[in-house]
mmCIF file of C-alpha atoms and ligand atoms in Angstrom:
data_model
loop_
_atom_site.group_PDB
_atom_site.id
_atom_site.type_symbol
_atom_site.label_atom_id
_atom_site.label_comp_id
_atom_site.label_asym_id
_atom_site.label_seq_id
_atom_site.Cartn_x
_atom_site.Cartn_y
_atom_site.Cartn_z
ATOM 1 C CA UNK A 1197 38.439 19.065 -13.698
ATOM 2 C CA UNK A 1198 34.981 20.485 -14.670
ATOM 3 C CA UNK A 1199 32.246 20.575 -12.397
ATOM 4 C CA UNK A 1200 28.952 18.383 -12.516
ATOM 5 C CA UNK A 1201 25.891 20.247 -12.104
ATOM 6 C CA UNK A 1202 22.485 19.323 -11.222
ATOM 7 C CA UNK A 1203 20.700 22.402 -11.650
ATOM 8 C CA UNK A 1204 16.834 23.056 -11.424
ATOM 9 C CA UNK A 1205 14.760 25.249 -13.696
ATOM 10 C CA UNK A 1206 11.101 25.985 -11.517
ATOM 11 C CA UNK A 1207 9.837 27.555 -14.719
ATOM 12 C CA UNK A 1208 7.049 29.997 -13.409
ATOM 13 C CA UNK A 1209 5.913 27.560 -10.592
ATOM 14 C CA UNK A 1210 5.763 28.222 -6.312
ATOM 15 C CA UNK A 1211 4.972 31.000 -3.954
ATOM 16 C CA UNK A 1212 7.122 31.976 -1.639
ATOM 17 C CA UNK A 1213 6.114 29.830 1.242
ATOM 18 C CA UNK A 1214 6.437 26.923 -0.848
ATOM 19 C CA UNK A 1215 9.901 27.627 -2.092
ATOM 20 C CA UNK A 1216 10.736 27.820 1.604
ATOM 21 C CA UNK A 1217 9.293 24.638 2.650
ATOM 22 C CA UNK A 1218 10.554 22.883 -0.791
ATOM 23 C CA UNK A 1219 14.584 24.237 0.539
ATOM 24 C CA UNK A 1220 14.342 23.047 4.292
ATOM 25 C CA UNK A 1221 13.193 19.341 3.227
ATOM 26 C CA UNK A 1222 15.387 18.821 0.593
ATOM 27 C CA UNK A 1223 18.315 20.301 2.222
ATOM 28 C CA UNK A 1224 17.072 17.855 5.357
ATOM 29 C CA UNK A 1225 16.873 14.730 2.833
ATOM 30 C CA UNK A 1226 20.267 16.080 1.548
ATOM 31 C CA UNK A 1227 21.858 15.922 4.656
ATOM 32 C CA UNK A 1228 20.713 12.221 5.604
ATOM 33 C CA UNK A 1229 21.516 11.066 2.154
ATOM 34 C CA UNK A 1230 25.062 12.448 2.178
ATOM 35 C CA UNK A 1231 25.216 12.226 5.471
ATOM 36 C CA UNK A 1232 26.512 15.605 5.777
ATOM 37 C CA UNK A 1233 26.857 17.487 9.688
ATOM 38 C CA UNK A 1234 23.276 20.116 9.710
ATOM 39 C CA UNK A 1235 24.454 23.691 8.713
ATOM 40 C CA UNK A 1236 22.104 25.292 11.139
ATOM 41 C CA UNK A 1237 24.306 27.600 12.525
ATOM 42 C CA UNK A 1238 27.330 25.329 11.830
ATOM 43 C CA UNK A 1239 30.239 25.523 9.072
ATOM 44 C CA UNK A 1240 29.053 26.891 5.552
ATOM 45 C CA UNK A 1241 28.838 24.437 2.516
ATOM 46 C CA UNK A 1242 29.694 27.489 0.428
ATOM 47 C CA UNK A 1243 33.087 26.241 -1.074
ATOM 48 C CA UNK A 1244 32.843 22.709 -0.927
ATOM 49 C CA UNK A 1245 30.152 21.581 -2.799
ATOM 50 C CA UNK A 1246 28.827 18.098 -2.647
ATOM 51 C CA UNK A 1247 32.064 16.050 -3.011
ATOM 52 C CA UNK A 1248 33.959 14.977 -5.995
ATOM 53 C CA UNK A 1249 31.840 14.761 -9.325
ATOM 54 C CA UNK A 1250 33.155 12.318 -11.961
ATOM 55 C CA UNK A 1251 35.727 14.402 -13.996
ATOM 56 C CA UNK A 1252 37.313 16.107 -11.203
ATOM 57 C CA UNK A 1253 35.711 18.875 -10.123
ATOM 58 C CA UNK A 1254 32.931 19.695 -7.689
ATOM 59 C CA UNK A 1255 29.367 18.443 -7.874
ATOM 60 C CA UNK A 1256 27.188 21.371 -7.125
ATOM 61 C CA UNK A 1257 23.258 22.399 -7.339
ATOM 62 C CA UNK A 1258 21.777 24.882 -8.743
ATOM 63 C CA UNK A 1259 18.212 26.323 -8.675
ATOM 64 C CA UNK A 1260 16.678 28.666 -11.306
ATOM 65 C CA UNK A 1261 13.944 29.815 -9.390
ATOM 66 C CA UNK A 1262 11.401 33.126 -10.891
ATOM 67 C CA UNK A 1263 13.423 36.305 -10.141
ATOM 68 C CA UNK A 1264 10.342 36.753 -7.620
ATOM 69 C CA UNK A 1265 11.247 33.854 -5.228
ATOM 70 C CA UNK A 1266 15.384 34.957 -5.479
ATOM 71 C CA UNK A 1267 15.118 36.704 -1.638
ATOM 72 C CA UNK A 1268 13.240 34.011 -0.329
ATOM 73 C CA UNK A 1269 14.834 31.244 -1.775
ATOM 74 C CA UNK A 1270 18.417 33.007 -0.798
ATOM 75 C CA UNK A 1271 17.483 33.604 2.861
ATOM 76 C CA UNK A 1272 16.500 29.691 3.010
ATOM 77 C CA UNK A 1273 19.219 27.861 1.483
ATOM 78 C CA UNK A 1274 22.266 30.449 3.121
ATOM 79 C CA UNK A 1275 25.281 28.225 4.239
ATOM 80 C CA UNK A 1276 23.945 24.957 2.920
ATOM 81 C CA UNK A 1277 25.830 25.159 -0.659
ATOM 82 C CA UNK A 1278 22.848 25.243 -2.681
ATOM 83 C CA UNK A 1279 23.374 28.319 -5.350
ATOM 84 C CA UNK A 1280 20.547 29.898 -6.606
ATOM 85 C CA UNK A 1281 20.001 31.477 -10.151
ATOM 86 C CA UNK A 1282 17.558 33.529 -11.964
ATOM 87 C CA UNK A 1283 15.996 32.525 -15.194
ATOM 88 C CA UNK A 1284 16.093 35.449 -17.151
ATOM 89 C CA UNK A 1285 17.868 38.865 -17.184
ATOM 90 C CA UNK A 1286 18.107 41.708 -19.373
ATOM 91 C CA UNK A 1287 21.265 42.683 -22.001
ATOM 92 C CA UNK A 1288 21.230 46.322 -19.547
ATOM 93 C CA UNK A 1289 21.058 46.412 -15.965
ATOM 94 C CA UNK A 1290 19.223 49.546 -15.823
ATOM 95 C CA UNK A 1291 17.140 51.737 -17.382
ATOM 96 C CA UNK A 1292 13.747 52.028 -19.267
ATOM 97 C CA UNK A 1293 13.083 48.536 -19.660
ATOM 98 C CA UNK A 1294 9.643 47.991 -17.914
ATOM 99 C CA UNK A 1295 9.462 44.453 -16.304
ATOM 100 C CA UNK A 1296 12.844 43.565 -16.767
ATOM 101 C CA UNK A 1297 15.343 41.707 -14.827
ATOM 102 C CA UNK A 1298 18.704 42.872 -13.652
ATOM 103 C CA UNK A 1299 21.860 40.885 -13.071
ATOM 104 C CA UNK A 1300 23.506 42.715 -11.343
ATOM 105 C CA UNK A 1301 20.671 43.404 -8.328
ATOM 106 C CA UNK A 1302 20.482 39.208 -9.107
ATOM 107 C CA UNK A 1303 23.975 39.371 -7.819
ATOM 108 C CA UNK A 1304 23.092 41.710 -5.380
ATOM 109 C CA UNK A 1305 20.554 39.647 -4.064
ATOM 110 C CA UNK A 1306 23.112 36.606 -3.460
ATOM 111 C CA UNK A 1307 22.265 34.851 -6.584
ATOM 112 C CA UNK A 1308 25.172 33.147 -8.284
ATOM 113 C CA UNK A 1309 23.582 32.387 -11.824
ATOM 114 C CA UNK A 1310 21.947 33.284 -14.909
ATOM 115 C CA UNK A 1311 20.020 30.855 -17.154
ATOM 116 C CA UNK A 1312 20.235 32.389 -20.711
ATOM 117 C CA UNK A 1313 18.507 31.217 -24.284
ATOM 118 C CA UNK A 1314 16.267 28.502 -22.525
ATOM 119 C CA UNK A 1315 14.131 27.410 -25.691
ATOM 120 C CA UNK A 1316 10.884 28.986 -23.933
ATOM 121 C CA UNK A 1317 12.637 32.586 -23.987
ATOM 122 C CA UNK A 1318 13.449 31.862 -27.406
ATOM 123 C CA UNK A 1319 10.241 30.737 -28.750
ATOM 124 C CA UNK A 1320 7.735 32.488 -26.646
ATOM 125 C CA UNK A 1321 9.575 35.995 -25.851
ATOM 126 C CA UNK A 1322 11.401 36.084 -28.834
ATOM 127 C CA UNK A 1323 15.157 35.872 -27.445
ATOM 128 C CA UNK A 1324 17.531 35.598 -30.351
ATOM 129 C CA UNK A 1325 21.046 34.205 -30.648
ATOM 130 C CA UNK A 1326 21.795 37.901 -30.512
ATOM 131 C CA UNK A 1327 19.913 38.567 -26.911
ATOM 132 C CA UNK A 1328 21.961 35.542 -25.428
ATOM 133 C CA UNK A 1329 25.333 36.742 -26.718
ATOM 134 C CA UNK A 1330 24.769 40.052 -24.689
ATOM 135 C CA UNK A 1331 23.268 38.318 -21.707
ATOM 136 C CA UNK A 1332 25.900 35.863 -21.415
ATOM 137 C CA UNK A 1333 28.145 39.235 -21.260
ATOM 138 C CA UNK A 1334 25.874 40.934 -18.696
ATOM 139 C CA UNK A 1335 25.599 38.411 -16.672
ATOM 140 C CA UNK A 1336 29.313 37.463 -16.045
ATOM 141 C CA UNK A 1337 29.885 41.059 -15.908
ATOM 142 C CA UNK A 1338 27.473 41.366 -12.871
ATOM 143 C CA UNK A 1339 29.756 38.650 -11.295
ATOM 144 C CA UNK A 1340 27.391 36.109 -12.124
ATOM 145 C CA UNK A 1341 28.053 32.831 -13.519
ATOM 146 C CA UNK A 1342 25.904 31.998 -16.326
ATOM 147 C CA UNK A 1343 24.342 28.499 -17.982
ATOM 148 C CA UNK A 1344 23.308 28.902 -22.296
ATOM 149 C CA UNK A 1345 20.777 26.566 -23.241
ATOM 150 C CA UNK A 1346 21.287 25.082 -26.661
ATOM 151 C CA UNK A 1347 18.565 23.112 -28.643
ATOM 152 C CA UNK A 1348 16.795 21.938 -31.907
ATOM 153 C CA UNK A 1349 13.416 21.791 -32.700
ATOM 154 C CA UNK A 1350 11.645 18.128 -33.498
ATOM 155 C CA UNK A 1351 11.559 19.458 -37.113
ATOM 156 C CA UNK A 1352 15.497 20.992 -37.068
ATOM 157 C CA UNK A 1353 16.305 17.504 -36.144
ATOM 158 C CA UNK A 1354 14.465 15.675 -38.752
ATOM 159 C CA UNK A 1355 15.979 17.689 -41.310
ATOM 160 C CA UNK A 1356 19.445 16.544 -40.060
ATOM 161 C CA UNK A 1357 20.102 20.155 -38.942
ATOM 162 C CA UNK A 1358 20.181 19.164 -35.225
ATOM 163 C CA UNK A 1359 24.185 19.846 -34.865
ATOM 164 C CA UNK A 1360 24.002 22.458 -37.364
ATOM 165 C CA UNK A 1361 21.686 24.472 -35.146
ATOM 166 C CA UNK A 1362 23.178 24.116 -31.560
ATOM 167 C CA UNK A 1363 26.774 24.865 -33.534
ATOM 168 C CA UNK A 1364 25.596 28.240 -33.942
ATOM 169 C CA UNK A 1365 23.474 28.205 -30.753
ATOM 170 C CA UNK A 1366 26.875 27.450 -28.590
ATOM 171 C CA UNK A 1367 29.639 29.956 -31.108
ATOM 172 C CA UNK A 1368 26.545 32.940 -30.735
ATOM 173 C CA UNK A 1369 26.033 32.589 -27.458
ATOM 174 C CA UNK A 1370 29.748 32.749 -26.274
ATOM 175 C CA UNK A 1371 30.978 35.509 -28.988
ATOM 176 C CA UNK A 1372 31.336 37.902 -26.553
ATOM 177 C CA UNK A 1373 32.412 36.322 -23.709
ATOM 178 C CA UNK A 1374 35.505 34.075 -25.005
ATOM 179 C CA UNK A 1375 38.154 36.190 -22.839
ATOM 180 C CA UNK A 1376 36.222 35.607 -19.767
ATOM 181 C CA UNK A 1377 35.825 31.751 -20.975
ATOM 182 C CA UNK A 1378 39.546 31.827 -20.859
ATOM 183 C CA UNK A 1379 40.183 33.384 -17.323
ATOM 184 C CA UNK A 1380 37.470 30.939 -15.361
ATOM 185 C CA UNK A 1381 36.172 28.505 -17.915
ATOM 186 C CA UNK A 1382 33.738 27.159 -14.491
ATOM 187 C CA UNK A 1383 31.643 30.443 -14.459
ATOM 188 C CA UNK A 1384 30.168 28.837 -17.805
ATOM 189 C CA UNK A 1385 27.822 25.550 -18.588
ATOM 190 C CA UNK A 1386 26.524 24.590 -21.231
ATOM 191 C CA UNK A 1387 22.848 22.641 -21.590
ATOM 192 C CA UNK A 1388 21.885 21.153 -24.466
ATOM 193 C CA UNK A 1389 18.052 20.428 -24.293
ATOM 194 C CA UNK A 1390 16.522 19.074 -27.672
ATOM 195 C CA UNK A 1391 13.243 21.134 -27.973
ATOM 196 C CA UNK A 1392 11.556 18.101 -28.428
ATOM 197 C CA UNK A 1393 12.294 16.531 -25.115
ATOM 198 C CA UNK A 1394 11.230 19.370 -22.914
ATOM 199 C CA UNK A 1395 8.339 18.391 -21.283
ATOM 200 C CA UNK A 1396 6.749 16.413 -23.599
ATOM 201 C CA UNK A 1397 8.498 12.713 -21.558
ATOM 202 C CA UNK A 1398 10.527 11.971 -24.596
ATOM 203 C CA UNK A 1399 13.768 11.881 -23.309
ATOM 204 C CA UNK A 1400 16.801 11.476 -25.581
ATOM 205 C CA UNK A 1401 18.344 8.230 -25.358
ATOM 206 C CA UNK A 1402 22.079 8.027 -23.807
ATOM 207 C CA UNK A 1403 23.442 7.203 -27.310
ATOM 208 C CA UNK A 1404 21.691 10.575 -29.212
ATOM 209 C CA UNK A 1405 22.644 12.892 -25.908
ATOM 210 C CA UNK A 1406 26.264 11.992 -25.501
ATOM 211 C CA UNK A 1407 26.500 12.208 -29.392
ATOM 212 C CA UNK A 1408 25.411 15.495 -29.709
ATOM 213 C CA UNK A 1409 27.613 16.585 -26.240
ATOM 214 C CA UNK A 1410 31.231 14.793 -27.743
ATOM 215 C CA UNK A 1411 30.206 17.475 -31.190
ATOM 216 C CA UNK A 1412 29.432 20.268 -28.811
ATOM 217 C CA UNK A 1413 32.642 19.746 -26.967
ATOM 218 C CA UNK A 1414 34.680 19.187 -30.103
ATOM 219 C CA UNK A 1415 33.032 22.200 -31.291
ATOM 220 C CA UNK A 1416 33.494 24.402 -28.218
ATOM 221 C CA UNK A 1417 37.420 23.086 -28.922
ATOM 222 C CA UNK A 1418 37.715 24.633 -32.040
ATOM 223 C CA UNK A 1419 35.767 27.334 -31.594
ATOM 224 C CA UNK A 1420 37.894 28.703 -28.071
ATOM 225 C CA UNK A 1421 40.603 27.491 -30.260
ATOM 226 C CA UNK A 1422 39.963 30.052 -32.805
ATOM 227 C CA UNK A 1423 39.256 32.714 -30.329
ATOM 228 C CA UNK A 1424 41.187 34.712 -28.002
ATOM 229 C CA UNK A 1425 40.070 32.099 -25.306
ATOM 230 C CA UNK A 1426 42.763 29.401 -26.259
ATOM 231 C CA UNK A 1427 45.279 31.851 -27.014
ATOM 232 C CA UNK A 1428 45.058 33.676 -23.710
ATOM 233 C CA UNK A 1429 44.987 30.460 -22.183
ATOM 234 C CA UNK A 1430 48.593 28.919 -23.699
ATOM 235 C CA UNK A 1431 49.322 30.871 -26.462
ATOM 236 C CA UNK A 1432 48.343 28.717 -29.364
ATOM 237 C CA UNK A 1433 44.674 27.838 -30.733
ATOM 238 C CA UNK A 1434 43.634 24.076 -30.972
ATOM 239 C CA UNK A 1435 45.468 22.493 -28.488
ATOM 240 C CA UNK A 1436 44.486 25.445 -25.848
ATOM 241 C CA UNK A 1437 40.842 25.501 -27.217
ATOM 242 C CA UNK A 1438 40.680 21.689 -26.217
ATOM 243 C CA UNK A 1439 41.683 22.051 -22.407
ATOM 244 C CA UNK A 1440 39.333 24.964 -21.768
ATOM 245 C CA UNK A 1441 36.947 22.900 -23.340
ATOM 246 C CA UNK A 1442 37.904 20.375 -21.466
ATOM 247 C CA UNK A 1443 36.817 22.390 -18.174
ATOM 248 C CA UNK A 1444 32.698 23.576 -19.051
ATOM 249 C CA UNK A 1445 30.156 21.350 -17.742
ATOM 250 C CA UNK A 1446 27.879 20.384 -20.618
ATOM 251 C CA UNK A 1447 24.715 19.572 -18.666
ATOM 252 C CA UNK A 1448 21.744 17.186 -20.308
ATOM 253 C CA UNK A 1449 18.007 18.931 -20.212
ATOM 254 C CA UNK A 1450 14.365 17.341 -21.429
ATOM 255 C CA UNK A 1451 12.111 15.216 -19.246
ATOM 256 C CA UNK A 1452 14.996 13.830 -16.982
ATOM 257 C CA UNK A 1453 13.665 11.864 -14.105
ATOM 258 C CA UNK A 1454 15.190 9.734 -11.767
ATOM 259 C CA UNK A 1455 14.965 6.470 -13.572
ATOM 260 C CA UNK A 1456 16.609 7.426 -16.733
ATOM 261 C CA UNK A 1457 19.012 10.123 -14.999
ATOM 262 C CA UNK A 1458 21.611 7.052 -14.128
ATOM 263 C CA UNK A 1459 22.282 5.981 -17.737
ATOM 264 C CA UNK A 1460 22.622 9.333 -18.988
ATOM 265 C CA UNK A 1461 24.957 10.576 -16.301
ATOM 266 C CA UNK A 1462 26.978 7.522 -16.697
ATOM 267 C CA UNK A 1463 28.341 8.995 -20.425
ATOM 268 C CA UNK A 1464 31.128 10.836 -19.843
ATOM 269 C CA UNK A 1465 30.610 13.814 -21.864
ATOM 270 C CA UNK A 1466 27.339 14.425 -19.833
ATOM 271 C CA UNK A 1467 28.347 16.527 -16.700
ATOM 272 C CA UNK A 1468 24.809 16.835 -15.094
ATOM 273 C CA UNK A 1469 21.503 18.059 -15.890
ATOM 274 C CA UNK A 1470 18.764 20.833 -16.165
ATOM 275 C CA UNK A 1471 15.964 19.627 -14.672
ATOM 276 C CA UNK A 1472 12.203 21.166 -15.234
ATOM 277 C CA UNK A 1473 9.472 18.952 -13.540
ATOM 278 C CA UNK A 1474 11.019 16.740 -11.792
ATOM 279 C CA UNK A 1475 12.906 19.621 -9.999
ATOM 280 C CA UNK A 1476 9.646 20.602 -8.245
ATOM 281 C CA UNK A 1477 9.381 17.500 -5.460
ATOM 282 C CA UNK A 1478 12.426 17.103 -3.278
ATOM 283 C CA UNK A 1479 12.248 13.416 -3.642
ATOM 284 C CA UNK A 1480 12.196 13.011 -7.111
ATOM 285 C CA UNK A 1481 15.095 16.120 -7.640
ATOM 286 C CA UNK A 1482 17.181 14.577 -5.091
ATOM 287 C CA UNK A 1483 16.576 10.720 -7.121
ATOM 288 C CA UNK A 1484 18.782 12.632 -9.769
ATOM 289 C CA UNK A 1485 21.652 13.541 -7.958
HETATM 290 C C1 LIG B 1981 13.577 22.534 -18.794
HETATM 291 O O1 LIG B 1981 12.669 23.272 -18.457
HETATM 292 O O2 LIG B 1981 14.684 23.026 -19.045
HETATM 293 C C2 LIG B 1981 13.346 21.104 -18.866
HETATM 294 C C3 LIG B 1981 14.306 20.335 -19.279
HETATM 295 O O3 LIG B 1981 12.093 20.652 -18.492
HETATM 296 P P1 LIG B 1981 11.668 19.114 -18.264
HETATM 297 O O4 LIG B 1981 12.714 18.477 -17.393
HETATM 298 O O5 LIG B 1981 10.342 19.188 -17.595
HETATM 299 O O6 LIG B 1981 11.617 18.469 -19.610
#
């Protein structure tokens, strides 16, 4: 029954006005597509998301939009079932950390999400496997829920390392968090978005994604297994670590666009995607979903 999420990462891109005008025509397009009744001052979308996705649960969409555009983007898309995250936060939520981001005033501010280890955080601000471990924490402390990206480099993948890497990516990231995991396994997603596919138009093919996804999940399996996540779950480890395994969305990331989003969703180990340019135009976002 996990979810399948189509979730948007803006990077540092739009002003305010923009995200506002980006919100009301894709929520417009949304509506004719789906054919859903207009929200404007009608029922909320909130809880229902976007009907059935393919392994049970909801389809939902998700924005990661700069912590700057959170308010704006918020006020916009209220009642239409579009959840808005932020792309980075701090391990602390207060305190002397000039320039920082906090989850909980995130949360405060109606977001629903945290992205956390998204390759450019790792390589450009330094975030280590260590920072995401205590993020993931923070962030479902704050009452957030929160998305850990996962991915090798062009060279880590040439060396055969590729699995290697996001193995320790995926048990690092979730070290601290593996009671929560058990409780709500939905208020975590996993992406997996090879470092060489992210923005450069090389796009994994179906065959090396869902590979990689059917290790993670086997992974994630043994690992929750292991951990008091299967355990508080049914009582035992393997066979417990496979069905809350069995409930995280393990979304797809690098250069997806519209014409290669079909055969990738279509493998069923892929539950959705994280989307970086071609999450900027409504048309081309909405060609994914
Ligand atoms: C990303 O930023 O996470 C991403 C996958 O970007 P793009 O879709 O542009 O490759």
């Amino acid at each position: 029954m996990r979810d399948f999420i189509l979730a948007a990462n803006w990077k540092l891109n739009k002003t305010p006005s923009e995200a506002s005008q980006f919100f009301r025509d894709f929520n417009e397009k949304l509506e004719d597509r789906l054919s859903l009744p207009p929200t404007a001052g009608g029922e909320s979308r909130d809880i229902r998301g976007f009907g059935e996705g393919p392994n049970g649960g909801r389809r939902r969409i998700v924005f990661f939009v700069p912590a700057l555009l959170v308010a704006t983007s918020e006020q916009v898309v209220k009642d239409t079932g579009l959840e808005i995250g932020g792309q980075n936060i701090w391990v602390e939520t207060k305190g002397a950390f000039t320039g920082e981001n906090s989850s909980d005033v995130l949360s405060a501010m109606g977001a629903a999400w945290a992205l956390v280890g998204h390759s450019e955080r790792r390589s450009i601000f330094g975030e280590t496997d260590k920072h995401t471990a205590q993020k993931m924490k923070t962030a479902l402390a704050s009452g957030l829920s929160a998305m850990l990206c996962v991915g090798e480099t062009l060279a880590e993948r040439e060396a055969g390392d590729n699995l290697k890497v996001v193995f320790r990516q995926l048990e690092e990231g979730l070290s601290l968090i593996t009671d929560v995991i058990a409780k709500d396994p939905s208020r975590v997603a996993i992406a997996y978005e090879p470092v060489w596919a992210i923005g450069t138009g090389k796009v994994a093919t179906p065959e090396q994604a869902s590979e990689v996804h059917q290790a993670l999940r086997k992974r994630l399996a043994e690992f929750l297994g292991k951990s008091n996540a299967g355990s508080a779950a049914s009582g035992t480890t393997s066979a417990s670590g496979t069905a809350v395994a069995a409930e995280i969305a393990l979304l797809y990331g690098g250069s997806v666009k519209p014409d290669n989003a079909k055969a990738l969703g279509l493998k069923p180990d892929i539950d959705g995607f994280l989307v970086g340019g071609a999450s900027l135009e409504p048309d081309s976002f909405l060609g994914l979903f």
